[in-house]
C-alpha cells in the first residue's frame, strides 16, 4: 500500500466515504511513517452500516439461504483468505508490527476457522423435547440474533475478527465490525473478500474510526442484537454495562496476567523456551502472554539463566525481515506505556536483569527490548497489571500449594502454563488453576475447535468450538398441539 492511501468504510458491499469527510493517519510502527489514512467513522456512518446490515438480515436471499449454502460461503471465504495470504500477512505486519513470519503462520491457519464453521453450518439444529401428551410436539430451534457488532483490537486484527465473524455468519447473523483505529487495513480487505466469496453485500460491514466515536456509536445503536468484543478489561466493563442495561448479550474477551509455572521436575530447557515464547512472541502483545513466571527454587537459577540468555540474543528489527525475532510495539503510546511500567517496577524495587530500554530498532520505530524483571512479588503493579509488552516478571516458589495461591492471586483468569513431568501434578494444577485455558508442557496452543473462556475479569462468554454457537443464536421453544379433540379446560396448564 502506498503512503497516504485513503481507506474508506466498507458498507453494503461498497467502499463508502465518511459522512464527516474526515480521515485519520495510521502509522507503520516499525518506522513511524504514515502508512495510510482511514475514514473517521461517527454515529452517522454507524447508522448507515447498521441499516445495510439489517436490510441484509431481513432479505430472504440471506435469511432463507440453506444452512449448507451458508457453509459453502464460509468455505469459499476460507479459500480466498488462503489465496490472498501473503498480501494479508504483509499488510497486517506493516500495520501492527507483528513479524511477517508469525503472520504467515497465522494466515496459514486462518482458513481453518472458516472451514470449521463451514462444516458446522448444517449440523446446528434444535431438539424434539418429550412431552406428557403424545399429541403435543415440543421442539426447539436456534435462530440468529440479528445484527452483531464486533469490536476488535490491534494485536491480531484478522484472527480476532475471525473468531467473531465466522460463527456469527455461520448461523445467519449479519455483522458490523469496528476495528482498532491502529489496524484498519486487513479487516477492510477481509470484508471485501467476503463479498467476493458470495456473501450478500451488507452481511459484513466495516466502519473504521476511534473507539470513543465509532465504537461507542455501535455499542449504543438501538438496532444492535449483540456485541462481541476483544480488548481491555476497562472498555469491556463499560460495554458489559451498556449492553446489560438494554438486555442484549455480549461476549467479552479481555485482558490477562497469566502465570507460567515451572516445577523442578520439568524439562527446564523446554520450559525456558515456553517461557520465552509465552512473553516475547508478538512483543508480549497478546492477551494470553505468560507475564508472571514462577520457577521452583531448585530450578530457579537455571531457568533464569536460560531465559535471560535467550532474551539477550533476540534480534530486534524490521518485522518484514525473516531474521527478525522481535518487532515493534503496535504504536508509540503502547511503547511508552511499556516503558513507564518498567520504570514503575524499578521504583517498586524490581531489578532489571536484561532489557529495560526503549529503542527505535535502527528504523525510527517504537521498539522495546525484551525485559526480565526479578526481585518482584505479587503486590507490585508490574506483577498485578497487564503491561501488554515484552516484560517478564520471574519469581521463585517452594511448594505446589504456595504457587497455586500466588498464581490464583490475580484479578485475571485467562490462561496459565504448567511445566512438569509429574502426571498427577499436571492434573491437580489443571484442576485448581483459576484460568479458562491451562497448558501443560506447551504454551499458546490454540484451535478453532477448542472453546475458550476467560475467568474472573478476563471475560464473559465462550469463543471458538461448537460452544460459541450459543453466543450467536437465541433458542426458541415451539409447542404444537396436533390433536383434533376439543380443547380442554382453559384453566389447566398443559405439560
Ligand atoms: P481498548 O479496549 O481500548 O480497545 C479495543 C477496541 O475497543 C478498539 O477497537 C477500540 O477502538 C475500541 N474501543 C475503545 N473505547 C471504546 C468505547 N468506549 N466503546 C466502544 N469501543 C471502544 O484497548 P486498547 O487498544 O486501548 O489497549 C489498551 C490495553 O488493553 C492494552 O494495553 C492491553 O492491556 C489491553 N488489550 C487486550 C487485548 C486482548 O487481546 N485481550 C487486545 C488489545 C488490548 P480504538 O482502537 O479506536 O481505541
Short mmCIF file of C-alpha atoms and ligand atoms in Angstrom, two decimals:
data_model
loop_
_atom_site.label_atom_id
_atom_site.label_comp_id
_atom_site.label_asym_id
_atom_site.label_seq_id
_atom_site.Cartn_x
_atom_site.Cartn_y
_atom_site.Cartn_z
CA UNK A 1 0.00 0.00 0.00
CA UNK A 2 1.45 3.36 -0.97
CA UNK A 3 1.80 6.17 1.54
CA UNK A 4 -1.35 8.14 2.34
CA UNK A 5 -3.71 5.81 0.57
CA UNK A 6 -7.20 6.71 1.77
CA UNK A 7 -9.17 3.79 3.20
CA UNK A 8 -12.93 4.19 3.34
CA UNK A 9 -15.58 2.31 5.28
CA UNK A 10 -16.96 -0.86 3.72
CA UNK A 11 -20.75 -0.79 3.92
CA UNK A 12 -23.31 -2.73 1.92
CA UNK A 13 -20.60 -4.22 -0.25
CA UNK A 14 -19.11 -0.87 -1.24
CA UNK A 15 -16.40 1.50 -0.16
CA UNK A 16 -18.15 4.42 1.49
CA UNK A 17 -16.58 7.78 2.33
CA UNK A 18 -17.03 9.01 5.91
CA UNK A 19 -20.03 11.33 6.35
CA UNK A 20 -17.80 13.85 8.11
CA UNK A 21 -15.25 13.79 5.28
CA UNK A 22 -12.55 13.26 7.92
CA UNK A 23 -9.71 10.73 7.86
CA UNK A 24 -7.02 9.87 10.39
CA UNK A 25 -3.46 8.68 9.88
CA UNK A 26 -2.31 5.17 10.66
CA UNK A 27 1.43 4.63 11.08
CA UNK A 28 3.84 1.81 10.47
CA UNK A 29 5.18 1.22 14.00
CA UNK A 30 8.48 -0.15 12.68
CA UNK A 31 9.34 3.17 11.04
CA UNK A 32 6.95 5.75 12.48
CA UNK A 33 5.89 6.69 8.96
CA UNK A 34 2.29 7.22 7.91
CA UNK A 35 1.03 4.11 6.16
CA UNK A 36 -2.44 5.22 5.10
CA UNK A 37 -5.35 7.35 6.19
CA UNK A 38 -8.58 5.70 7.31
CA UNK A 39 -12.12 7.05 7.41
CA UNK A 40 -13.02 8.57 10.75
CA UNK A 41 -16.38 6.95 11.45
CA UNK A 42 -19.09 8.60 13.51
CA UNK A 43 -22.70 7.98 14.54
CA UNK A 44 -23.98 8.70 11.01
CA UNK A 45 -21.63 6.12 9.46
CA UNK A 46 -22.64 3.53 12.06
CA UNK A 47 -26.29 4.28 11.24
CA UNK A 48 -25.64 3.59 7.52
CA UNK A 49 -23.80 0.36 8.33
CA UNK A 50 -26.50 -0.81 10.75
CA UNK A 51 -29.19 -0.17 8.13
CA UNK A 52 -27.24 -2.12 5.50
CA UNK A 53 -26.69 -5.00 7.91
CA UNK A 54 -30.34 -5.06 8.98
CA UNK A 55 -31.61 -4.93 5.38
CA UNK A 56 -29.43 -7.93 4.53
CA UNK A 57 -30.51 -9.78 7.67
CA UNK A 58 -34.15 -9.37 6.61
CA UNK A 59 -33.51 -10.12 2.94
CA UNK A 60 -34.92 -13.56 2.02
CA UNK A 61 -31.83 -14.17 -0.14
CA UNK A 62 -29.81 -14.29 3.10
CA UNK A 63 -32.49 -15.16 5.64
CA UNK A 64 -33.73 -18.20 3.73
CA UNK A 65 -30.39 -19.41 2.46
CA UNK A 66 -29.96 -23.04 3.44
CA UNK A 67 -27.52 -23.82 6.19
CA UNK A 68 -25.49 -25.90 3.74
CA UNK A 69 -25.19 -22.92 1.39
CA UNK A 70 -24.02 -20.72 4.26
CA UNK A 71 -21.37 -23.34 4.88
CA UNK A 72 -20.29 -23.17 1.22
CA UNK A 73 -19.84 -19.41 1.51
CA UNK A 74 -17.68 -19.77 4.62
CA UNK A 75 -15.58 -22.40 2.87
CA UNK A 76 -15.11 -20.11 -0.13
CA UNK A 77 -14.08 -17.24 2.15
CA UNK A 78 -11.50 -19.52 3.78
CA UNK A 79 -10.17 -20.39 0.32
CA UNK A 80 -9.91 -16.72 -0.65
CA UNK A 81 -8.03 -15.89 2.53
CA UNK A 82 -5.62 -18.70 1.68
CA UNK A 83 -5.16 -17.34 -1.86
CA UNK A 84 -4.50 -13.83 -0.52
CA UNK A 85 -2.48 -14.93 2.49
CA UNK A 86 0.80 -13.26 1.56
CA UNK A 87 -0.82 -9.89 0.84
CA UNK A 88 -2.82 -10.04 4.09
CA UNK A 89 0.21 -11.12 6.12
CA UNK A 90 2.35 -8.26 4.77
CA UNK A 91 -0.41 -5.71 5.25
CA UNK A 92 -1.02 -6.69 8.88
CA UNK A 93 2.70 -6.87 9.59
CA UNK A 94 3.15 -3.31 8.36
CA UNK A 95 0.09 -2.14 10.28
CA UNK A 96 0.83 -3.50 13.76
CA UNK A 97 4.50 -4.52 13.55
CA UNK A 98 3.94 -8.24 14.00
CA UNK A 99 6.66 -10.39 12.48
CA UNK A 100 5.90 -11.32 8.89
CA UNK A 101 6.90 -14.91 9.60
CA UNK A 102 4.47 -15.05 12.51
CA UNK A 103 1.77 -13.52 10.31
CA UNK A 104 2.45 -16.11 7.62
CA UNK A 105 1.89 -18.78 10.26
CA UNK A 106 -1.35 -17.12 11.38
CA UNK A 107 -2.54 -16.79 7.79
CA UNK A 108 -1.76 -20.44 7.07
CA UNK A 109 -4.09 -21.32 9.93
CA UNK A 110 -6.79 -18.69 9.46
CA UNK A 111 -8.77 -20.51 6.71
CA UNK A 112 -9.21 -23.40 9.17
CA UNK A 113 -11.55 -21.22 11.25
CA UNK A 114 -13.80 -20.69 8.24
CA UNK A 115 -13.61 -24.38 7.25
CA UNK A 116 -14.51 -25.40 10.80
CA UNK A 117 -17.66 -23.25 10.87
CA UNK A 118 -18.41 -24.18 7.23
CA UNK A 119 -18.56 -27.81 8.34
CA UNK A 120 -20.67 -26.93 11.34
CA UNK A 121 -23.19 -24.75 9.48
CA UNK A 122 -25.66 -27.52 8.57
CA UNK A 123 -25.19 -29.51 11.77
CA UNK A 124 -26.79 -26.92 14.01
CA UNK A 125 -30.32 -27.79 14.97
CA UNK A 126 -32.71 -27.85 17.88
CA UNK A 127 -34.20 -30.83 19.67
CA UNK A 128 -37.53 -32.52 19.92
CA UNK A 129 -38.42 -32.45 23.60
CA UNK A 130 -40.58 -35.21 25.11
CA UNK A 131 -43.99 -34.12 26.43
CA UNK A 132 -46.57 -35.94 28.54
CA UNK A 133 -49.13 -35.75 25.75
CA UNK A 134 -48.36 -37.73 22.59
CA UNK A 135 -50.44 -35.31 20.54
CA UNK A 136 -48.31 -32.36 21.59
CA UNK A 137 -44.97 -31.78 19.90
CA UNK A 138 -42.42 -29.52 21.53
CA UNK A 139 -39.30 -28.65 19.59
CA UNK A 140 -36.55 -26.10 19.96
CA UNK A 141 -34.87 -24.09 17.24
CA UNK A 142 -31.70 -21.99 17.25
CA UNK A 143 -32.27 -18.67 15.50
CA UNK A 144 -29.79 -15.97 14.51
CA UNK A 145 -29.83 -12.86 16.67
CA UNK A 146 -29.84 -10.13 14.02
CA UNK A 147 -27.07 -7.55 13.55
CA UNK A 148 -24.00 -8.38 15.63
CA UNK A 149 -21.40 -5.72 16.45
CA UNK A 150 -17.78 -6.83 16.54
CA UNK A 151 -15.20 -4.56 18.17
CA UNK A 152 -11.64 -5.77 17.78
CA UNK A 153 -8.15 -4.72 18.94
CA UNK A 154 -4.88 -4.14 17.15
CA UNK A 155 -2.76 -7.07 18.25
CA UNK A 156 -4.24 -9.72 15.90
CA UNK A 157 -6.91 -7.98 13.82
CA UNK A 158 -7.64 -10.75 11.31
CA UNK A 159 -7.62 -13.64 13.76
CA UNK A 160 -9.64 -11.87 16.45
CA UNK A 161 -12.20 -10.59 13.93
CA UNK A 162 -12.48 -14.11 12.52
CA UNK A 163 -13.23 -15.56 15.97
CA UNK A 164 -16.42 -13.47 15.89
CA UNK A 165 -17.24 -13.27 12.18
CA UNK A 166 -17.11 -16.97 11.30
CA UNK A 167 -19.60 -18.21 13.95
CA UNK A 168 -21.82 -15.11 13.57
CA UNK A 169 -22.20 -15.70 9.80
CA UNK A 170 -22.40 -19.48 10.23
CA UNK A 171 -25.78 -19.14 11.97
CA UNK A 172 -27.17 -16.37 9.73
CA UNK A 173 -26.43 -13.10 11.50
CA UNK A 174 -25.05 -10.03 9.75
CA UNK A 175 -22.14 -8.08 11.21
CA UNK A 176 -20.82 -4.54 11.67
CA UNK A 177 -17.14 -4.52 12.60
CA UNK A 178 -15.31 -1.60 14.24
CA UNK A 179 -11.62 -2.49 14.06
CA UNK A 180 -8.96 -0.82 16.18
CA UNK A 181 -8.02 2.65 14.96
CA UNK A 182 -4.44 1.35 14.65
CA UNK A 183 -5.22 -1.54 12.32
CA UNK A 184 -8.00 -0.90 9.82
CA UNK A 185 -6.44 -2.25 6.61
CA UNK A 186 -6.73 -6.04 6.80
CA UNK A 187 -10.21 -6.05 8.32
CA UNK A 188 -11.44 -3.91 5.41
CA UNK A 189 -9.82 -6.33 2.97
CA UNK A 190 -11.45 -9.28 4.76
CA UNK A 191 -14.88 -7.68 4.24
CA UNK A 192 -14.13 -7.29 0.51
CA UNK A 193 -13.16 -10.96 0.33
CA UNK A 194 -16.45 -11.90 2.00
CA UNK A 195 -18.36 -10.26 -0.87
CA UNK A 196 -16.06 -11.93 -3.38
CA UNK A 197 -16.86 -15.26 -1.69
CA UNK A 198 -20.55 -14.68 -2.37
CA UNK A 199 -21.84 -13.30 0.93
CA UNK A 200 -24.53 -10.72 0.17
CA UNK A 201 -23.40 -7.09 0.31
CA UNK A 202 -24.33 -5.95 3.82
CA UNK A 203 -23.52 -9.26 5.52
CA UNK A 204 -20.12 -7.92 6.60
CA UNK A 205 -19.70 -4.17 7.11
CA UNK A 206 -16.70 -2.32 8.48
CA UNK A 207 -16.74 1.17 9.98
CA UNK A 208 -13.26 2.41 10.84
CA UNK A 209 -12.51 5.05 13.42
CA UNK A 210 -11.96 5.73 17.09
CA UNK A 211 -13.35 3.75 19.98
CA UNK A 212 -14.93 6.74 21.68
CA UNK A 213 -16.71 7.74 18.44
CA UNK A 214 -17.47 4.87 16.05
CA UNK A 215 -17.08 2.17 18.74
CA UNK A 216 -19.35 3.92 21.22
CA UNK A 217 -21.92 4.67 18.48
CA UNK A 218 -22.01 0.98 17.57
CA UNK A 219 -22.45 -0.10 21.19
CA UNK A 220 -25.23 2.49 21.66
CA UNK A 221 -27.15 1.66 18.48
CA UNK A 222 -30.68 0.53 19.38
CA UNK A 223 -30.80 -1.94 16.48
CA UNK A 224 -27.87 -3.96 17.74
CA UNK A 225 -28.62 -7.55 18.80
CA UNK A 226 -25.27 -8.29 20.43
CA UNK A 227 -21.69 -7.10 20.88
CA UNK A 228 -18.68 -9.34 20.63
CA UNK A 229 -15.61 -7.54 21.95
CA UNK A 230 -11.91 -8.22 22.42
CA UNK A 231 -9.80 -5.64 24.17
CA UNK A 232 -9.05 -4.15 27.55
CA UNK A 233 -10.93 -5.06 30.70
CA UNK A 234 -11.77 -1.37 31.27
CA UNK A 235 -13.53 -0.96 27.90
CA UNK A 236 -15.09 -4.42 28.24
CA UNK A 237 -16.60 -3.43 31.55
CA UNK A 238 -18.20 -0.33 30.02
CA UNK A 239 -19.59 -2.37 27.12
CA UNK A 240 -20.97 -5.00 29.52
CA UNK A 241 -22.79 -2.29 31.48
CA UNK A 242 -24.23 -0.69 28.32
CA UNK A 243 -25.44 -3.98 26.84
CA UNK A 244 -26.83 -5.32 30.12
CA UNK A 245 -28.98 -2.23 30.58
CA UNK A 246 -30.56 -2.95 27.17
CA UNK A 247 -30.87 -6.70 27.79
CA UNK A 248 -28.70 -7.62 24.83
CA UNK A 249 -25.86 -10.09 25.06
CA UNK A 250 -22.12 -9.53 24.97
CA UNK A 251 -19.19 -11.86 24.52
CA UNK A 252 -16.08 -10.30 26.06
CA UNK A 253 -12.50 -11.49 25.63
CA UNK A 254 -10.42 -9.26 27.86
CA UNK A 255 -7.02 -8.88 29.45
CA UNK A 256 -4.77 -11.29 31.30
CA UNK A 257 -1.76 -11.61 33.56
CA UNK A 258 -1.15 -15.27 33.03
CA UNK A 259 1.14 -17.40 35.22
CA UNK A 260 3.67 -19.70 33.57
CA UNK A 261 4.80 -22.18 36.25
CA UNK A 262 7.96 -24.28 36.07
CA UNK A 263 8.32 -27.17 38.54
CA UNK A 264 11.68 -28.71 39.43
CA UNK A 265 10.70 -32.00 37.75
CA UNK A 266 10.21 -30.26 34.38
CA UNK A 267 12.47 -30.38 31.35
CA UNK A 268 13.95 -26.96 32.06
CA UNK A 269 15.26 -26.39 28.53
CA UNK A 270 11.75 -26.89 27.14
CA UNK A 271 10.21 -24.81 29.89
CA UNK A 272 12.61 -21.94 29.18
CA UNK A 273 11.55 -21.97 25.52
CA UNK A 274 7.91 -21.98 26.65
CA UNK A 275 8.55 -19.01 28.91
CA UNK A 276 10.32 -17.09 26.12
CA UNK A 277 7.53 -17.87 23.64
CA UNK A 278 4.89 -17.01 26.23
CA UNK A 279 6.12 -13.48 26.87
CA UNK A 280 8.32 -12.35 23.97
CA UNK A 281 6.32 -13.65 21.00
CA UNK A 282 4.39 -10.81 19.35
CA UNK A 283 6.46 -8.49 21.60
CA UNK A 284 4.25 -9.57 24.51
CA UNK A 285 1.16 -8.02 22.91
CA UNK A 286 -1.15 -10.95 23.42
CA UNK A 287 -3.91 -11.32 25.95
CA UNK A 288 -2.52 -14.76 26.83
CA UNK A 289 1.05 -13.54 27.46
CA UNK A 290 2.73 -15.55 30.21
CA UNK A 291 3.86 -12.41 32.01
CA UNK A 292 4.17 -13.89 35.53
CA UNK A 293 6.77 -16.65 35.59
CA UNK A 294 7.08 -18.84 38.69
CA UNK A 295 10.09 -21.18 38.95
CA UNK A 296 10.53 -23.76 41.73
CA UNK A 297 13.55 -22.94 43.89
CA UNK A 298 15.74 -25.85 42.68
CA UNK A 299 15.49 -24.78 39.01
CA UNK A 300 15.06 -21.03 39.51
CA UNK A 301 18.69 -20.12 38.70
CA UNK A 302 18.87 -22.40 35.69
CA UNK A 303 15.59 -21.13 34.26
CA UNK A 304 16.56 -17.52 34.85
CA UNK A 305 19.87 -18.06 33.10
CA UNK A 306 18.32 -19.79 30.09
CA UNK A 307 15.51 -17.23 29.68
CA UNK A 308 17.82 -14.25 30.17
CA UNK A 309 20.40 -15.59 27.75
CA UNK A 310 17.76 -16.15 25.08
CA UNK A 311 16.18 -12.75 25.76
CA UNK A 312 19.56 -11.06 25.26
CA UNK A 313 20.05 -12.79 21.91
CA UNK A 314 16.60 -11.92 20.50
CA UNK A 315 17.07 -9.99 17.24
CA UNK A 316 15.10 -6.75 17.21
CA UNK A 317 14.38 -5.19 13.85
CA UNK A 318 12.25 -4.91 10.75
CA UNK A 319 9.22 -7.22 11.14
CA UNK A 320 9.28 -7.91 7.39
CA UNK A 321 12.80 -9.38 7.68
CA UNK A 322 12.80 -13.16 8.21
CA UNK A 323 15.78 -12.92 10.56
CA UNK A 324 13.96 -10.60 12.99
CA UNK A 325 12.64 -12.14 16.21
CA UNK A 326 11.07 -9.12 17.90
CA UNK A 327 9.20 -6.35 16.12
CA UNK A 328 7.98 -3.02 17.47
CA UNK A 329 5.08 -2.35 19.77
CA UNK A 330 1.99 -1.50 17.72
CA UNK A 331 2.10 2.26 18.28
CA UNK A 332 4.08 4.89 20.13
CA UNK A 333 1.76 5.23 23.14
CA UNK A 334 1.85 1.47 23.68
CA UNK A 335 5.67 1.53 23.67
CA UNK A 336 5.61 4.42 26.15
CA UNK A 337 3.15 2.52 28.34
CA UNK A 338 5.51 -0.47 28.46
CA UNK A 339 8.47 1.80 29.28
CA UNK A 340 6.56 3.53 32.06
CA UNK A 341 5.61 0.16 33.62
CA UNK A 342 9.26 -0.90 33.74
CA UNK A 343 10.06 2.44 35.43
CA UNK A 344 7.27 1.78 37.93
CA UNK A 345 8.80 -1.65 38.55
CA UNK A 346 12.22 -0.12 39.20
CA UNK A 347 10.67 2.35 41.66
CA UNK A 348 8.92 -0.55 43.40
CA UNK A 349 12.28 -2.29 43.87
CA UNK A 350 12.37 -4.66 40.91
CA UNK A 351 15.74 -5.44 39.36
CA UNK A 352 16.07 -5.37 35.55
CA UNK A 353 18.14 -8.42 34.64
CA UNK A 354 18.10 -7.71 30.93
CA UNK A 355 16.36 -5.19 28.68
CA UNK A 356 14.61 -2.23 30.22
CA UNK A 357 15.15 0.23 27.36
CA UNK A 358 13.19 1.71 24.50
CA UNK A 359 14.76 1.53 21.09
CA UNK A 360 13.99 2.78 17.60
CA UNK A 361 15.22 -0.51 16.16
CA UNK A 362 17.51 1.48 13.86
CA UNK A 363 14.39 2.26 11.81
CA UNK A 364 12.77 5.12 13.70
CA UNK A 365 10.10 2.83 15.18
CA UNK A 366 8.56 2.04 18.57
CA UNK A 367 10.57 -0.88 19.94
CA UNK A 368 11.19 -2.08 23.49
CA UNK A 369 13.89 -4.54 24.50
CA UNK A 370 12.91 -7.99 25.79
CA UNK A 371 12.95 -7.42 29.53
CA UNK A 372 13.32 -9.72 32.54
CA UNK A 373 12.41 -8.40 35.99
CA UNK A 374 13.44 -10.16 39.22
CA UNK A 375 13.15 -9.30 42.93
CA UNK A 376 9.44 -8.87 42.34
CA UNK A 377 6.43 -10.01 44.32
CA UNK A 378 2.69 -10.30 43.91
CA UNK A 379 1.97 -6.89 45.45
CA UNK A 380 3.84 -4.92 42.80
CA UNK A 381 1.96 -3.22 39.97
CA UNK A 382 4.24 -4.83 37.37
CA UNK A 383 3.01 -8.22 38.61
CA UNK A 384 -0.64 -7.29 39.05
CA UNK A 385 -1.40 -5.12 35.99
CA UNK A 386 -1.39 -6.07 32.31
CA UNK A 387 1.62 -4.45 30.63
CA UNK A 388 1.00 -5.85 27.13
CA UNK A 389 4.66 -5.77 26.17
CA UNK A 390 7.83 -7.91 26.28
CA UNK A 391 8.26 -7.80 30.06
CA UNK A 392 8.53 -10.98 32.16
CA UNK A 393 8.47 -10.93 35.96
CA UNK A 394 10.20 -14.06 37.28
CA UNK A 395 9.68 -15.26 40.85
CA UNK A 396 10.82 -18.33 42.85
CA UNK A 397 8.47 -20.60 44.82
CA UNK A 398 8.86 -23.63 47.09
CA UNK A 399 5.69 -25.73 47.12
CA UNK A 400 2.75 -26.58 44.90
CA UNK A 401 0.29 -25.05 47.36
CA UNK A 402 2.31 -21.85 47.52
CA UNK A 403 2.47 -21.43 43.73
CA UNK A 404 -1.24 -22.14 43.37
CA UNK A 405 -2.00 -19.41 45.87
CA UNK A 406 0.34 -16.97 44.08
CA UNK A 407 -0.85 -17.90 40.58
CA UNK A 408 -4.51 -17.50 41.52
CA UNK A 409 -3.91 -14.25 43.40
CA UNK A 410 -4.85 -12.05 40.44
CA UNK A 411 -7.94 -10.30 39.11
CA UNK A 412 -7.45 -12.07 35.78
CA UNK A 413 -8.10 -15.68 34.74
CA UNK A 414 -7.42 -16.03 31.04
CA UNK A 415 -4.68 -18.66 30.75
CA UNK A 416 -1.94 -20.49 32.66
CA UNK A 417 1.08 -22.65 31.79
CA UNK A 418 2.47 -25.56 33.82
CA UNK A 419 5.78 -27.31 33.15
CA UNK A 420 6.14 -30.66 34.92
CA UNK A 421 6.87 -34.33 34.20
CA UNK A 422 4.56 -35.46 37.00
CA UNK A 423 1.21 -36.50 35.54
CA UNK A 424 -0.64 -36.34 38.86
CA UNK A 425 0.64 -32.84 39.46
CA UNK A 426 -0.33 -31.79 35.92
CA UNK A 427 -3.92 -32.88 36.58
CA UNK A 428 -4.02 -31.31 40.03
CA UNK A 429 -2.73 -28.00 38.71
CA UNK A 430 -5.09 -28.01 35.71
CA UNK A 431 -7.99 -28.51 38.05
CA UNK A 432 -7.02 -25.93 40.68
CA UNK A 433 -5.75 -23.07 38.50
CA UNK A 434 -8.36 -20.35 38.07
CA UNK A 435 -7.88 -19.83 34.33
CA UNK A 436 -10.05 -20.55 31.31
CA UNK A 437 -7.18 -22.23 29.44
CA UNK A 438 -4.41 -24.32 31.04
CA UNK A 439 -1.44 -25.52 29.00
CA UNK A 440 0.81 -28.29 30.33
CA UNK A 441 4.30 -28.57 28.79
CA UNK A 442 3.26 -26.22 26.00
CA UNK A 443 2.11 -22.60 25.69
CA UNK A 444 -0.06 -20.62 23.25
CA UNK A 445 -1.67 -23.69 21.63
CA UNK A 446 -4.98 -22.68 20.05
CA UNK A 447 -7.52 -24.11 17.64
CA UNK A 448 -10.89 -23.12 16.19
CA UNK A 449 -12.15 -26.45 17.57
CA UNK A 450 -11.21 -25.67 21.15
CA UNK A 451 -13.60 -23.43 23.11
CA UNK A 452 -12.07 -20.85 25.40
CA UNK A 453 -13.35 -18.55 28.06
CA UNK A 454 -11.79 -16.00 30.36
CA UNK A 455 -12.42 -16.41 34.09
CA UNK A 456 -12.78 -13.51 36.54
CA UNK A 457 -12.10 -10.12 34.84
CA UNK A 458 -10.68 -11.84 31.73
CA UNK A 459 -14.03 -12.20 30.08
CA UNK A 460 -17.57 -13.38 29.70
CA UNK A 461 -18.81 -15.95 27.20
CA UNK A 462 -17.11 -18.55 25.04
CA UNK A 463 -15.21 -18.17 21.77
CA UNK A 464 -14.39 -20.97 19.30
CA UNK A 465 -15.62 -24.54 19.11
CA UNK A 466 -19.24 -25.55 18.89
CA UNK A 467 -19.96 -23.83 22.20
CA UNK A 468 -19.66 -20.32 20.77
CA UNK A 469 -22.70 -21.02 18.57
CA UNK A 470 -24.93 -20.40 21.59
CA UNK A 471 -23.42 -16.91 21.84
CA UNK A 472 -24.70 -16.04 18.35
CA UNK A 473 -28.15 -17.66 18.46
CA UNK A 474 -31.28 -17.49 20.55
CA UNK A 475 -33.33 -20.51 21.48
CA UNK A 476 -36.98 -20.78 20.54
CA UNK A 477 -39.30 -23.37 22.03
CA UNK A 478 -42.27 -24.30 19.81
CA UNK A 479 -45.33 -26.24 21.08
CA UNK A 480 -47.76 -27.75 18.55
CA UNK A 481 -50.92 -29.49 19.53
CA UNK A 482 -51.74 -31.97 16.75
CA UNK A 483 -54.88 -33.29 18.40
CA UNK A 484 -58.24 -32.76 16.76
CA UNK A 485 -60.03 -33.23 20.10
CA UNK A 486 -61.92 -30.40 21.72
CA UNK A 487 -59.61 -28.03 23.58
CA UNK A 488 -59.65 -28.82 27.29
CA UNK A 489 -60.47 -26.64 30.26
CA UNK A 490 -58.60 -23.32 29.69
CA UNK A 491 -57.61 -23.07 33.36
CA UNK A 492 -55.43 -26.18 33.24
CA UNK A 493 -51.86 -25.70 32.01
CA UNK A 494 -50.75 -28.40 29.57
CA UNK A 495 -47.42 -30.11 30.15
P1 LIG B 1 -9.30 -0.95 24.09
O1 LIG B 1 -10.10 -1.89 24.90
O2 LIG B 1 -9.43 0.49 24.38
O3 LIG B 1 -9.60 -1.16 22.53
C1 LIG B 1 -10.15 -2.34 21.94
C2 LIG B 1 -11.19 -1.92 20.92
O4 LIG B 1 -12.26 -1.23 21.55
C3 LIG B 1 -10.64 -0.96 19.86
O5 LIG B 1 -11.29 -1.20 18.62
C4 LIG B 1 -11.06 0.38 20.44
O6 LIG B 1 -11.05 1.40 19.49
C5 LIG B 1 -12.43 0.05 20.95
N1 LIG B 1 -12.94 0.98 21.94
C6 LIG B 1 -12.26 1.79 22.79
N2 LIG B 1 -13.10 2.50 23.56
C7 LIG B 1 -14.36 2.15 23.18
C8 LIG B 1 -15.66 2.54 23.60
N3 LIG B 1 -15.87 3.44 24.55
N4 LIG B 1 -16.73 1.96 23.01
C9 LIG B 1 -16.56 1.03 22.06
N5 LIG B 1 -15.36 0.64 21.60
C10 LIG B 1 -14.26 1.17 22.17
O7 LIG B 1 -7.81 -1.38 24.19
P2 LIG B 1 -6.54 -0.55 23.68
O8 LIG B 1 -6.40 -0.79 22.24
O9 LIG B 1 -6.57 0.87 24.14
O10 LIG B 1 -5.43 -1.26 24.52
C11 LIG B 1 -5.30 -0.97 25.91
C12 LIG B 1 -4.93 -2.21 26.67
O11 LIG B 1 -5.93 -3.22 26.51
C13 LIG B 1 -3.67 -2.88 26.19
O12 LIG B 1 -2.54 -2.25 26.65
C14 LIG B 1 -3.88 -4.25 26.75
O13 LIG B 1 -3.56 -4.24 28.11
C15 LIG B 1 -5.36 -4.48 26.59
N6 LIG B 1 -5.70 -5.22 25.34
C16 LIG B 1 -6.07 -6.52 25.43
C17 LIG B 1 -6.32 -7.24 24.28
C18 LIG B 1 -6.71 -8.66 24.32
O14 LIG B 1 -6.44 -9.37 23.36
N7 LIG B 1 -7.40 -9.11 25.34
C19 LIG B 1 -6.18 -6.65 22.96
C20 LIG B 1 -5.85 -5.24 22.97
C21 LIG B 1 -5.62 -4.59 24.13
P3 LIG B 1 -9.72 2.29 19.34
O15 LIG B 1 -8.67 1.39 18.84
O16 LIG B 1 -10.08 3.35 18.40
O17 LIG B 1 -9.42 2.81 20.72
#
